[in-house]
Short mmCIF file of C-alpha atoms and ligand atoms in Angstrom, two decimals:
data_model
loop_
_atom_site.label_atom_id
_atom_site.label_comp_id
_atom_site.label_asym_id
_atom_site.label_seq_id
_atom_site.Cartn_x
_atom_site.Cartn_y
_atom_site.Cartn_z
CA MET A 157 127.85 41.80 87.62
CA THR A 158 128.75 45.67 88.51
CA GLU A 159 132.54 46.27 86.91
CA PRO A 160 134.38 48.11 89.81
CA THR A 161 135.21 51.99 89.03
CA ALA A 162 139.08 53.23 89.13
CA ALA A 163 139.75 53.77 92.62
CA LEU A 164 138.51 58.14 93.56
CA THR A 165 142.57 59.11 93.78
CA ALA A 166 143.59 61.18 96.31
CA ARG A 167 144.80 63.60 93.83
CA GLU A 168 140.86 64.08 93.25
CA PRO A 169 139.95 65.73 96.81
CA ALA A 170 137.08 67.77 94.97
CA LEU A 171 135.36 64.49 94.00
CA HIS A 172 135.60 63.16 97.34
CA ALA A 173 134.78 66.75 99.61
CA PRO A 174 130.88 65.17 100.25
CA LEU A 175 131.83 61.71 100.80
CA ILE A 176 134.41 63.53 103.67
CA ALA A 177 131.75 64.86 104.73
CA ARG A 178 129.62 62.68 105.23
CA LEU A 179 132.30 60.33 107.00
CA ARG A 180 132.46 63.62 108.92
CA ALA A 181 129.10 63.11 110.05
CA ILE A 182 129.72 59.72 111.31
CA VAL A 183 132.35 59.68 113.31
CA GLY A 184 133.05 62.92 114.45
CA HIS A 185 135.67 65.80 113.03
CA ALA A 186 138.63 63.91 115.26
CA HIS A 187 137.87 60.96 113.68
CA VAL A 188 138.37 61.39 109.40
CA LEU A 189 142.45 62.30 109.30
CA THR A 190 142.74 63.90 106.01
CA ASP A 191 146.28 65.77 107.15
CA PRO A 192 148.95 63.98 105.31
CA ASP A 193 151.42 64.01 108.41
CA VAL A 194 148.45 62.56 110.37
CA ARG A 195 147.60 59.89 108.12
CA ARG A 196 151.49 58.97 107.72
CA SER A 197 151.91 55.93 109.72
CA TYR A 198 148.70 54.55 108.40
CA GLU A 199 149.85 54.47 104.54
CA VAL A 200 153.06 53.06 105.44
CA ASP A 201 153.66 48.85 106.73
CA TRP A 202 156.01 47.55 109.19
CA THR A 203 158.49 46.36 107.18
CA GLY A 204 158.62 49.78 105.77
CA ARG A 205 159.01 47.96 102.19
CA PHE A 206 154.56 49.20 101.17
CA ARG A 207 154.35 52.98 101.29
CA GLY A 208 150.70 54.58 99.65
CA GLU A 209 148.31 57.18 100.19
CA ALA A 210 144.73 56.96 101.43
CA SER A 211 142.39 60.22 101.13
CA ALA A 212 141.66 59.38 104.26
CA VAL A 213 141.72 57.48 107.70
CA VAL A 214 138.35 56.64 109.22
CA ARG A 215 138.29 55.82 113.17
CA PRO A 216 134.91 53.99 113.98
CA ALA A 217 134.15 53.64 117.67
CA SER A 218 131.75 50.78 116.94
CA ALA A 219 129.88 48.45 114.47
CA ASP A 220 127.08 50.43 113.79
CA GLU A 221 129.47 53.17 112.33
CA VAL A 222 131.49 50.46 110.11
CA VAL A 223 127.66 49.93 108.87
CA GLU A 224 127.01 53.50 108.14
CA ILE A 225 131.08 54.02 106.75
CA LEU A 226 130.68 51.58 104.37
CA ARG A 227 127.25 52.24 103.19
CA ALA A 228 128.56 56.08 102.77
CA CYS A 229 131.71 54.26 100.83
CA HIS A 230 129.96 51.55 98.69
CA GLU A 231 127.73 54.44 97.39
CA VAL A 232 130.25 55.89 95.85
CA ARG A 233 132.61 53.29 94.69
CA VAL A 234 135.79 54.47 96.84
CA PRO A 235 138.00 51.98 98.23
CA VAL A 236 138.15 50.63 101.87
CA VAL A 237 140.99 49.65 103.50
CA PRO A 238 140.64 47.52 106.58
CA GLN A 239 143.48 47.97 109.26
CA GLY A 240 144.05 47.10 112.72
CA GLY A 241 147.80 47.34 114.43
CA ASN A 242 149.00 47.86 111.04
CA THR A 243 151.93 44.73 111.97
CA GLY A 244 151.07 42.85 109.36
CA LEU A 245 153.44 41.62 107.01
CA VAL A 246 152.67 41.51 103.17
CA GLY A 247 151.19 44.73 102.56
CA GLY A 248 147.57 44.11 102.91
CA GLY A 249 146.70 46.88 105.16
CA VAL A 250 147.59 49.84 103.97
CA PRO A 251 146.58 51.87 100.42
CA VAL A 252 148.97 51.10 97.72
CA GLY A 253 148.63 49.82 94.62
CA GLU A 254 144.83 49.51 93.70
CA GLY A 255 144.15 50.80 97.27
CA VAL A 256 146.04 54.53 96.28
CA GLY A 257 143.58 57.39 97.11
CA ALA A 258 140.75 54.51 99.28
CA ILE A 259 139.51 55.10 102.75
CA VAL A 260 141.74 53.80 105.47
CA LEU A 261 139.27 52.01 107.57
CA SER A 262 141.08 51.56 111.52
CA LEU A 263 139.34 49.49 113.57
CA LEU A 264 141.37 50.41 116.64
CA ARG A 265 138.55 52.15 118.59
CA LEU A 266 136.47 48.93 118.64
CA ASP A 267 138.88 48.00 121.95
CA GLN A 268 135.47 46.29 123.20
CA LEU A 269 136.27 43.20 125.85
CA GLU A 270 134.10 41.85 127.58
CA PRO A 271 134.16 39.63 130.71
CA VAL A 272 134.63 35.62 130.14
CA ASP A 273 131.85 33.43 130.13
CA GLN A 274 133.16 30.99 132.38
CA SER A 275 130.81 28.50 131.89
CA SER A 276 132.02 27.78 127.90
CA GLY A 277 135.61 29.31 128.26
CA GLN A 278 134.91 31.94 125.89
CA VAL A 279 134.82 35.81 125.33
CA THR A 280 133.83 38.28 122.84
CA VAL A 281 135.78 41.07 121.86
CA GLY A 282 135.64 43.66 119.41
CA ALA A 283 138.14 43.92 116.63
CA GLY A 284 140.39 46.77 117.76
CA VAL A 285 141.31 44.42 120.94
CA THR A 286 145.12 43.88 121.37
CA LEU A 287 146.56 40.63 121.69
CA ALA A 288 148.02 41.94 125.31
CA ALA A 289 144.91 43.70 126.13
CA LEU A 290 143.13 40.22 125.64
CA GLN A 291 145.94 38.15 127.52
CA ARG A 292 145.79 40.14 130.07
CA GLY A 293 142.03 40.20 130.31
CA VAL A 294 141.80 36.43 130.11
CA ARG A 295 144.58 35.73 132.03
CA ALA A 296 143.03 37.62 135.06
CA ALA A 297 139.67 35.59 134.64
CA GLY A 298 141.59 32.20 135.20
CA TRP A 299 142.00 31.48 131.71
CA ASP A 300 144.57 31.74 128.43
CA PHE A 301 144.19 32.29 124.75
CA GLY A 302 145.90 29.72 122.38
CA VAL A 303 147.14 32.19 119.66
CA ASP A 304 150.40 34.32 121.08
CA LEU A 305 152.91 35.99 118.28
CA GLY A 306 155.81 38.67 118.51
CA ALA A 307 153.41 41.65 117.87
CA ARG A 308 151.43 41.05 120.64
CA ASP A 309 151.44 44.63 122.06
CA SER A 310 149.77 45.69 118.90
CA ALA A 311 148.42 43.27 116.14
CA THR A 312 144.49 43.24 116.73
CA ILE A 313 142.42 40.44 116.95
CA GLY A 314 140.39 41.60 113.98
CA GLY A 315 143.63 41.73 111.82
CA MET A 316 144.77 38.17 113.44
CA ILE A 317 141.49 36.62 112.37
CA ALA A 318 141.51 38.35 109.12
CA THR A 319 145.50 36.96 108.03
CA ASN A 320 144.58 34.02 109.75
CA ALA A 321 147.83 34.47 112.05
CA GLY A 322 149.51 31.51 113.21
CA GLY A 323 152.39 32.17 115.47
CA LEU A 324 154.48 30.70 118.30
CA ARG A 325 152.07 27.97 119.77
CA LEU A 326 150.25 26.20 116.74
CA LEU A 327 151.43 23.38 116.83
CA ARG A 328 149.73 22.57 120.49
CA TYR A 329 146.42 25.26 119.95
CA GLY A 330 145.86 25.78 116.19
CA GLY A 331 145.96 29.07 114.68
CA MET A 332 143.49 31.96 114.71
CA ARG A 333 140.74 29.53 112.47
CA GLN A 334 140.78 27.24 115.63
CA GLN A 335 139.93 29.51 118.59
CA VAL A 336 136.90 31.45 116.02
CA ILE A 337 133.80 30.21 116.51
CA GLY A 338 131.98 33.12 115.84
CA VAL A 339 132.33 36.70 114.63
CA GLU A 340 130.22 39.90 113.52
CA ALA A 341 131.36 41.43 110.35
CA VAL A 342 129.86 44.07 107.74
CA LEU A 343 129.74 43.41 104.01
CA ALA A 344 130.96 45.92 101.56
CA ASP A 345 127.93 47.73 101.59
CA GLY A 346 126.95 48.31 104.94
CA ARG A 347 124.56 44.68 105.45
CA ARG A 348 125.83 43.37 108.34
CA MET A 349 125.96 39.44 109.73
CA ALA A 350 126.29 38.34 113.18
CA ARG A 351 127.17 34.63 114.95
CA LEU A 352 128.59 35.27 118.38
CA GLY A 353 125.89 32.71 120.77
CA GLY A 354 129.28 30.61 121.24
CA LEU A 355 127.64 26.93 119.88
CA LEU A 356 130.09 24.65 119.41
CA LYS A 357 128.34 22.28 117.30
CA ASP A 358 126.99 24.48 114.61
CA ASN A 359 126.03 22.97 111.60
CA THR A 360 123.93 25.18 109.58
CA GLY A 361 125.10 25.57 105.91
CA TYR A 362 128.47 27.50 105.03
CA ASP A 363 130.72 27.98 107.68
CA LEU A 364 131.16 31.71 107.02
CA ALA A 365 133.38 32.69 110.28
CA GLY A 366 135.98 30.01 109.23
CA LEU A 367 136.05 31.82 105.47
CA VAL A 368 135.79 35.64 106.73
CA THR A 369 138.95 34.46 108.65
CA GLY A 370 142.17 34.55 106.54
CA SER A 371 139.65 37.02 103.54
CA GLU A 372 142.56 39.45 104.59
CA GLY A 373 140.22 42.09 104.65
CA THR A 374 138.54 41.32 101.06
CA LEU A 375 135.19 39.59 101.78
CA ALA A 376 133.94 41.75 105.41
CA VAL A 377 135.50 43.88 107.94
CA VAL A 378 134.87 41.87 111.43
CA THR A 379 134.04 44.29 114.18
CA ARG A 380 133.44 41.49 116.92
CA ALA A 381 134.35 38.19 117.46
CA ARG A 382 133.87 34.95 119.80
CA LEU A 383 136.72 33.36 120.35
CA ARG A 384 137.61 30.12 122.36
CA LEU A 385 140.41 29.84 125.25
CA VAL A 386 142.14 27.71 126.64
CA VAL A 387 142.98 26.35 130.39
CA PRO A 388 146.07 28.30 131.80
CA GLN A 389 149.43 25.99 131.76
CA PRO A 390 152.01 27.98 134.16
CA ALA A 391 154.38 25.13 134.93
CA ARG A 392 156.80 26.03 131.94
CA ALA A 393 160.24 25.36 130.99
CA VAL A 394 162.58 27.02 127.68
CA ALA A 395 165.38 25.52 126.67
CA VAL A 396 167.87 26.14 123.35
CA VAL A 397 169.27 23.62 121.71
CA GLY A 398 172.13 24.16 119.80
CA LEU A 399 172.92 21.47 116.64
CA ARG A 400 175.07 21.04 114.14
CA ASP A 401 172.71 21.19 111.06
CA VAL A 402 168.90 21.77 110.02
CA ALA A 403 168.18 17.78 109.11
CA SER A 404 169.70 17.30 112.62
CA ALA A 405 166.98 19.72 113.75
CA VAL A 406 163.89 18.12 111.76
CA GLN A 407 164.78 15.24 113.36
CA ALA A 408 165.36 16.10 117.06
CA ILE A 409 161.85 18.13 116.73
CA ALA A 410 160.11 14.60 115.85
CA GLY A 411 161.91 13.09 118.12
CA PHE A 412 161.03 15.63 120.96
CA ARG A 413 157.41 15.84 119.64
CA ALA A 414 156.94 11.72 120.71
CA ILE A 415 158.73 12.04 124.15
CA LEU A 416 157.47 15.75 125.70
CA PRO A 417 153.36 15.83 125.42
CA ALA A 418 153.64 19.64 126.80
CA LEU A 419 155.72 20.50 124.58
CA ASP A 420 153.75 24.16 123.58
CA ALA A 421 156.84 25.52 120.73
CA ALA A 422 159.32 24.22 118.52
CA GLU A 423 160.78 27.33 117.04
CA VAL A 424 164.69 27.50 114.42
CA PHE A 425 166.97 29.69 113.88
CA PHE A 426 170.62 29.91 112.27
CA ALA A 427 173.86 31.12 113.43
CA ASP A 428 174.72 33.80 110.99
CA GLY A 429 170.41 35.14 111.94
CA LEU A 430 171.48 35.22 116.23
CA ARG A 431 174.65 37.25 115.51
CA LEU A 432 172.34 39.88 113.76
CA VAL A 433 170.64 39.73 117.13
CA CYS A 434 173.22 40.05 119.17
CA GLU A 435 174.42 42.74 117.07
CA ARG A 436 170.96 44.92 116.85
CA CYS A 437 169.13 43.93 120.34
CA SER A 438 171.25 44.00 122.75
CA THR A 439 170.86 39.96 123.50
CA ARG A 440 174.08 36.88 124.54
CA MET A 441 174.75 34.43 122.76
CA PRO A 442 173.60 31.45 124.66
CA PHE A 443 176.13 29.50 125.10
CA SER A 444 179.89 30.02 123.63
CA THR A 445 179.81 26.34 121.23
CA ASP A 446 179.81 26.57 117.78
CA ALA A 447 176.24 25.30 116.61
CA GLN A 448 174.93 26.09 112.85
CA VAL A 449 171.43 25.42 113.77
CA TYR A 450 169.32 26.46 116.92
CA VAL A 451 166.19 24.61 118.10
CA LEU A 452 164.45 27.21 120.87
CA LEU A 453 161.88 24.54 122.45
CA GLU A 454 159.06 25.28 125.22
CA THR A 455 157.21 22.72 127.24
CA ALA A 456 154.15 23.81 129.68
CA ASP A 457 152.23 22.07 132.33
CA GLY A 458 149.41 22.20 134.38
CA PRO A 459 150.93 23.24 138.06
CA GLY A 460 150.97 19.65 139.59
CA ALA A 461 153.61 18.43 137.06
CA PRO A 462 156.99 17.21 137.76
CA ASP A 463 160.08 19.77 137.95
CA PRO A 464 159.48 20.97 133.73
CA GLY A 465 163.16 21.57 134.05
CA GLU A 466 164.28 18.67 134.86
CA THR A 467 161.81 16.56 132.56
CA LEU A 468 162.90 19.01 129.33
CA SER A 469 166.54 18.51 130.30
CA GLU A 470 166.00 14.59 130.60
CA ALA A 471 164.11 14.75 127.13
CA ILE A 472 167.22 16.59 125.37
CA ALA A 473 169.57 14.40 127.05
CA SER A 474 167.64 11.38 125.79
CA ILE A 475 167.69 13.00 122.05
CA GLY A 476 171.59 13.48 122.32
CA SER A 477 171.65 10.22 122.85
CA SER A 478 169.76 8.65 120.56
CA VAL A 479 168.83 10.61 118.04
CA VAL A 480 171.38 13.07 116.93
CA ASP A 481 174.51 15.02 117.98
CA VAL A 482 173.53 18.11 120.63
CA VAL A 483 175.97 20.48 120.62
CA ASP A 484 175.43 22.03 123.32
CA ALA A 485 171.81 23.44 125.78
CA VAL A 486 170.55 25.80 127.80
CA VAL A 487 167.96 25.10 129.65
CA ALA A 488 165.74 28.05 131.96
CA THR A 489 162.82 27.98 134.16
CA GLU A 490 162.59 31.54 135.69
CA PRO A 491 160.52 33.74 134.26
CA ALA A 492 163.10 36.23 133.49
CA ALA A 493 165.52 33.43 131.97
CA ARG A 494 162.79 32.19 129.72
CA SER A 495 161.82 35.59 128.55
CA GLU A 496 165.48 35.45 127.54
CA LEU A 497 165.79 32.76 125.65
CA TRP A 498 162.85 33.54 124.21
CA ARG A 499 164.20 37.40 123.16
CA LEU A 500 166.80 34.80 120.82
CA ARG A 501 164.41 34.30 118.77
CA GLU A 502 161.46 36.64 118.86
CA ALA A 503 163.71 39.59 117.96
CA HIS A 504 164.59 38.24 115.00
CA THR A 505 162.05 39.81 113.46
CA GLU A 506 163.10 43.06 114.64
CA ALA A 507 166.69 42.92 113.73
CA VAL A 508 166.07 42.48 110.29
CA ASN A 509 164.51 45.11 110.16
CA ALA A 510 167.24 47.14 111.47
CA LEU A 511 169.37 46.38 108.68
CA GLY A 512 166.90 46.39 106.14
CA ALA A 513 166.13 50.10 107.05
CA GLU A 514 170.20 50.08 106.60
CA ILE A 515 170.54 48.18 103.01
CA GLY A 516 167.35 47.56 101.55
CA ARG A 517 163.60 46.76 102.98
CA PRO A 518 163.37 43.01 103.77
CA HIS A 519 161.57 41.20 100.97
CA LYS A 520 159.65 38.66 103.50
CA LEU A 521 158.75 35.68 102.53
CA ASP A 522 156.76 33.02 105.02
CA VAL A 523 156.71 29.57 103.72
CA THR A 524 155.38 26.34 104.96
CA LEU A 525 157.57 22.43 103.72
CA PRO A 526 157.05 19.35 104.21
CA ALA A 527 159.08 18.50 106.63
CA ALA A 528 161.09 16.14 105.24
CA ARG A 529 161.94 18.88 102.41
CA ILE A 530 163.20 21.64 105.08
CA PRO A 531 167.01 20.70 104.55
CA GLU A 532 166.64 20.44 101.02
CA PHE A 533 165.13 23.80 101.07
CA VAL A 534 167.54 25.89 103.07
CA GLU A 535 170.18 24.53 101.07
CA ARG A 536 168.44 25.34 97.93
CA VAL A 537 167.35 28.69 99.07
CA ARG A 538 170.66 30.09 100.17
CA GLY A 539 172.17 29.31 96.05
CA VAL A 540 168.72 30.30 94.67
CA VAL A 541 168.91 33.85 96.69
CA ALA A 542 173.15 33.89 96.10
CA SER A 543 172.66 33.63 92.27
CA ILE A 544 169.89 36.50 92.07
CA ALA A 545 171.39 38.93 94.20
CA PRO A 546 175.04 38.48 95.48
CA THR A 547 175.37 40.91 97.67
CA ALA A 548 171.44 40.73 99.59
CA ARG A 549 171.82 39.45 103.13
CA LEU A 550 169.43 36.22 103.62
CA VAL A 551 167.79 35.43 107.22
CA LEU A 552 166.05 31.94 107.76
CA PHE A 553 164.09 31.92 110.93
CA GLY A 554 160.46 30.00 111.82
CA HIS A 555 158.22 27.75 112.81
CA LEU A 556 159.76 24.52 112.79
CA ALA A 557 157.51 22.21 114.26
CA ASP A 558 155.10 23.53 111.36
CA GLY A 559 156.95 23.31 108.57
CA ASN A 560 156.87 27.52 109.14
CA LEU A 561 160.55 29.03 107.42
CA HIS A 562 160.51 32.65 107.55
CA VAL A 563 162.70 33.21 104.27
CA ASN A 564 164.53 37.34 104.71
CA VAL A 565 165.67 38.19 101.66
CA LEU A 566 167.40 42.26 102.16
CA GLY A 567 168.95 44.09 99.45
CA PRO A 568 166.77 43.82 96.32
CA ALA A 569 164.74 47.55 95.77
CA PRO A 570 161.14 46.82 97.13
CA ASP A 571 159.71 46.33 93.84
CA ASP A 572 162.08 44.14 92.34
CA GLU A 573 160.55 40.52 92.70
CA GLU A 574 162.76 38.09 91.13
CA VAL A 575 164.47 36.51 94.06
CA ASP A 576 160.44 36.46 95.03
CA ASP A 577 159.43 34.65 92.31
CA ALA A 578 163.03 32.45 92.53
CA VAL A 579 161.96 31.43 96.22
CA LEU A 580 158.19 30.92 95.49
CA ARG A 581 158.46 28.64 92.86
CA LEU A 582 161.18 26.81 94.80
CA VAL A 583 158.50 26.34 97.55
CA VAL A 584 155.84 25.06 95.21
CA GLU A 585 158.25 22.78 93.44
CA LEU A 586 159.29 20.60 96.81
CA ASP A 587 155.08 20.95 97.37
CA GLY A 588 155.21 23.53 100.21
CA SER A 589 152.82 26.48 100.00
CA ILE A 590 153.86 30.17 99.59
CA SER A 591 151.98 31.59 102.52
CA ALA A 592 152.08 29.82 105.46
CA GLU A 593 150.72 32.45 107.97
CA HIS A 594 150.95 36.11 106.81
CA GLY A 595 148.59 35.45 103.89
CA ILE A 596 148.97 36.83 100.49
CA GLY A 597 148.79 40.89 100.59
CA ARG A 598 150.06 42.48 97.73
CA ALA A 599 153.04 40.96 98.50
CA LYS A 600 152.87 37.62 96.73
CA ARG A 601 149.12 37.91 94.81
CA ARG A 602 151.02 37.39 91.56
CA TRP A 603 151.89 33.47 93.42
CA LEU A 604 148.78 33.13 94.38
CA GLY A 605 147.24 30.82 90.88
CA LEU A 606 150.91 28.91 90.94
CA ASP A 607 150.35 27.74 94.17
CA ARG A 608 146.40 26.65 93.77
CA GLY A 609 145.55 26.21 90.56
CA PRO A 610 142.92 27.80 88.39
CA VAL A 611 140.19 26.11 89.90
CA ALA A 612 140.71 26.95 93.45
CA LEU A 613 141.30 31.01 92.03
CA ALA A 614 138.23 30.57 89.77
CA THR A 615 136.15 29.56 93.19
CA MET A 616 138.11 32.19 95.43
CA GLN A 617 137.11 35.04 92.66
CA ALA A 618 133.51 34.24 92.88
CA ILE A 619 133.18 34.02 96.65
CA ARG A 620 134.96 37.24 96.43
CA ASP A 621 132.38 38.33 93.82
CA ALA A 622 129.58 37.47 95.76
CA PHE A 623 130.57 39.23 99.15
CA ASP A 624 131.26 42.77 97.00
CA PRO A 625 130.69 42.57 93.90
CA GLN A 626 131.78 46.55 93.67
CA GLY A 627 135.15 45.08 94.27
CA ILE A 628 135.53 47.83 97.00
CA LEU A 629 136.95 46.04 99.99
CA ASN A 630 141.10 46.03 99.82
CA PRO A 631 141.34 45.79 96.18
CA GLY A 632 144.80 44.36 95.19
CA VAL A 633 144.87 42.50 97.88
CA LEU A 634 144.97 38.64 97.84
CA LEU A 635 143.73 37.84 94.52
CA PRO A 636 145.54 38.47 91.29
CA ALA A 637 144.44 41.31 88.87
P1 LIG B 454 147.19 44.82 109.79
O1 LIG B 454 148.45 45.05 109.43
O2 LIG B 454 146.31 46.05 110.31
O3 LIG B 454 145.92 43.44 108.64
C1 LIG B 454 146.53 43.02 108.05
C2 LIG B 454 145.09 42.79 107.26
O4 LIG B 454 144.30 42.07 107.84
C3 LIG B 454 145.59 43.48 106.89
O5 LIG B 454 144.80 42.61 104.94
C4 LIG B 454 143.86 44.45 106.74
O6 LIG B 454 142.94 44.59 105.87
C5 LIG B 454 142.81 43.11 107.54
N1 LIG B 454 142.42 43.47 108.48
C6 LIG B 454 142.89 44.35 109.68
N2 LIG B 454 141.47 43.88 110.39
C7 LIG B 454 140.73 43.75 109.75
C8 LIG B 454 139.55 43.43 110.65
N3 LIG B 454 138.74 44.36 111.63
N4 LIG B 454 138.70 42.82 109.23
C9 LIG B 454 138.80 42.57 108.25
N5 LIG B 454 140.13 42.53 107.71
C10 LIG B 454 140.92 43.54 108.92
N6 LIG B 454 152.39 36.61 111.79
C11 LIG B 454 152.12 35.46 112.16
O7 LIG B 454 150.98 35.00 111.83
N7 LIG B 454 152.69 34.31 113.21
C12 LIG B 454 153.82 35.35 114.00
O8 LIG B 454 154.55 34.88 114.92
C13 LIG B 454 154.03 36.56 113.89
N8 LIG B 454 154.68 37.19 114.46
C14 LIG B 454 155.12 38.89 114.28
C15 LIG B 454 155.99 39.25 115.08
C16 LIG B 454 156.47 40.53 114.46
C17 LIG B 454 156.97 41.39 115.32
C18 LIG B 454 155.37 41.21 113.33
C19 LIG B 454 156.12 42.57 113.52
C20 LIG B 454 154.33 40.86 113.31
C21 LIG B 454 153.97 39.04 113.31
N9 LIG B 454 153.47 38.95 112.55
C22 LIG B 454 152.93 37.21 112.81
C23 LIG B 454 152.29 39.75 111.11
C24 LIG B 454 151.16 40.25 111.88
O9 LIG B 454 151.38 41.03 113.28
C25 LIG B 454 149.78 39.45 111.92
O10 LIG B 454 150.05 39.12 110.69
C26 LIG B 454 148.60 40.09 112.28
O11 LIG B 454 147.71 38.86 112.64
C27 LIG B 454 148.13 41.53 112.38
O12 LIG B 454 147.76 41.53 113.14
P2 LIG B 454 147.07 43.57 112.81
O13 LIG B 454 146.02 44.11 113.95
O14 LIG B 454 148.30 44.34 112.99
O15 LIG B 454 146.50 43.63 111.44
C1 LIG B 455 157.76 35.40 113.65
O1 LIG B 455 157.72 33.97 113.61
O2 LIG B 455 158.56 35.86 113.90
C2 LIG B 455 157.42 36.30 113.37
O3 LIG B 455 156.11 35.73 111.49
C3 LIG B 455 157.17 37.42 112.00
C4 LIG B 455 158.24 37.29 111.28
O4 LIG B 455 158.26 36.92 110.14
O5 LIG B 455 159.53 38.06 110.79
ZN1 LIG B 456 156.56 34.05 112.16
#
């Protein structure tokens, strides 16, 4: 196997000049960005914690151009960092660390949305199509897409496949891996593989699309995907339910799942996070009673279903009388009122970032725990963070039905990983996973072995070497050094 050479850095422009000229010949002068001011937004991640430097940002308009770009970079062994909407939260899409001096390959111009295949309920889309554009397109054709998330206006389908994004409706439809039927992808040396025929039953060897899903740009560049669509469920109701503590929230969710077959989402946030959201994002408290923990529920049913607001209110009353004490609850069925309740949960990310700009960029630790360990985790994580960084702010929220908590720690310097280490060790001790839905990226690669163990790690490295022997695709992401 050939050893990868060190990345050419941005401080060695003479070495890059022939490559830059070749890239300009492939995509056109206007789509190779070398001016530092123009490159800047591609070089820093959404949280501001990961900031690097690229030699150039290259913006292909087709899979053929991606093939040519990768061939050119591979020949001179210049690393490539694939990037979609740059909403990733683990530093995987920006040229940091081993990625410094890389070519950032922006896939945003691969934005072709093909017509929905009505007979199969599937659609083929370019990697650069945003989630919101996909939603608009398929809803206009009478369908919906199973994955939804707050970054929908910017996150791309290619990035969502690369991170195996989870989101707000995983409970009902699964994450990206469950929606991807096939992909077209380009390997590091420019070879292309595609399986976009939409066959649901296809047991012809290894599931390469499944492998590329969640590979965070380290195995191949996704250029197109064939996606499964779902039947729209327009009869919706949303509730925010106030509870005394997180143990009650876990019990309540189990109860709601048993009696609400149309449950689409079951999210959690806490009183301190809600206060932050109200301060930063012009939102209002849902009710005046003091609750420590809030659960947001959404049900979604077909057009003929009984009144969704009544069904949800009855379920809350039933859980309140038989399972846990409900402090207070509010239910909404009209679109504007439902959005207002959703905003209380979705705006946590934006509120945390706004506070982070003042007191220290957030360390975003997205983890999963078995349901039974969540109350213990929530109690212990507060103590762990307070003992290591007494002045840090801790904001917790997440997708409770999936056991997925977002642990946001604000205060420690971007490269101070002491709190990260203690929190992730606690997660592993409690049989959880160090990444639920955001991926490993650059932020958590140090701890991948702790979570997965040496055999899984060696197998992953062998897969990576088989796809990309020279290691030019996203070096420094996912696998430990
Ligand atoms: P980028 O950030 O550009 O890239 C992410 C990773 O994918 C990088 O490693 C990059 O190299 C790789 N990549 C990108 N495109 C390609 C491609 N075409 N081929 C190969 N590799 C590629 N995530 C969730 O899972 N659930 C949520 O609920 C959720 N909510 C969010 C809310 C907000 C407000 C924000 C800012 C983020 C949220 N995220 C969530 C995180 C983020 O939106 C997802 O990780 C998303 O999948 C990233 O898509 P992107 O196009 O922005 O990818
Ligand atoms: C969310 O669930 O809101 C996202 O995963 C983003 C975040 O963790 O901030
Ligand atoms: Zn999330």
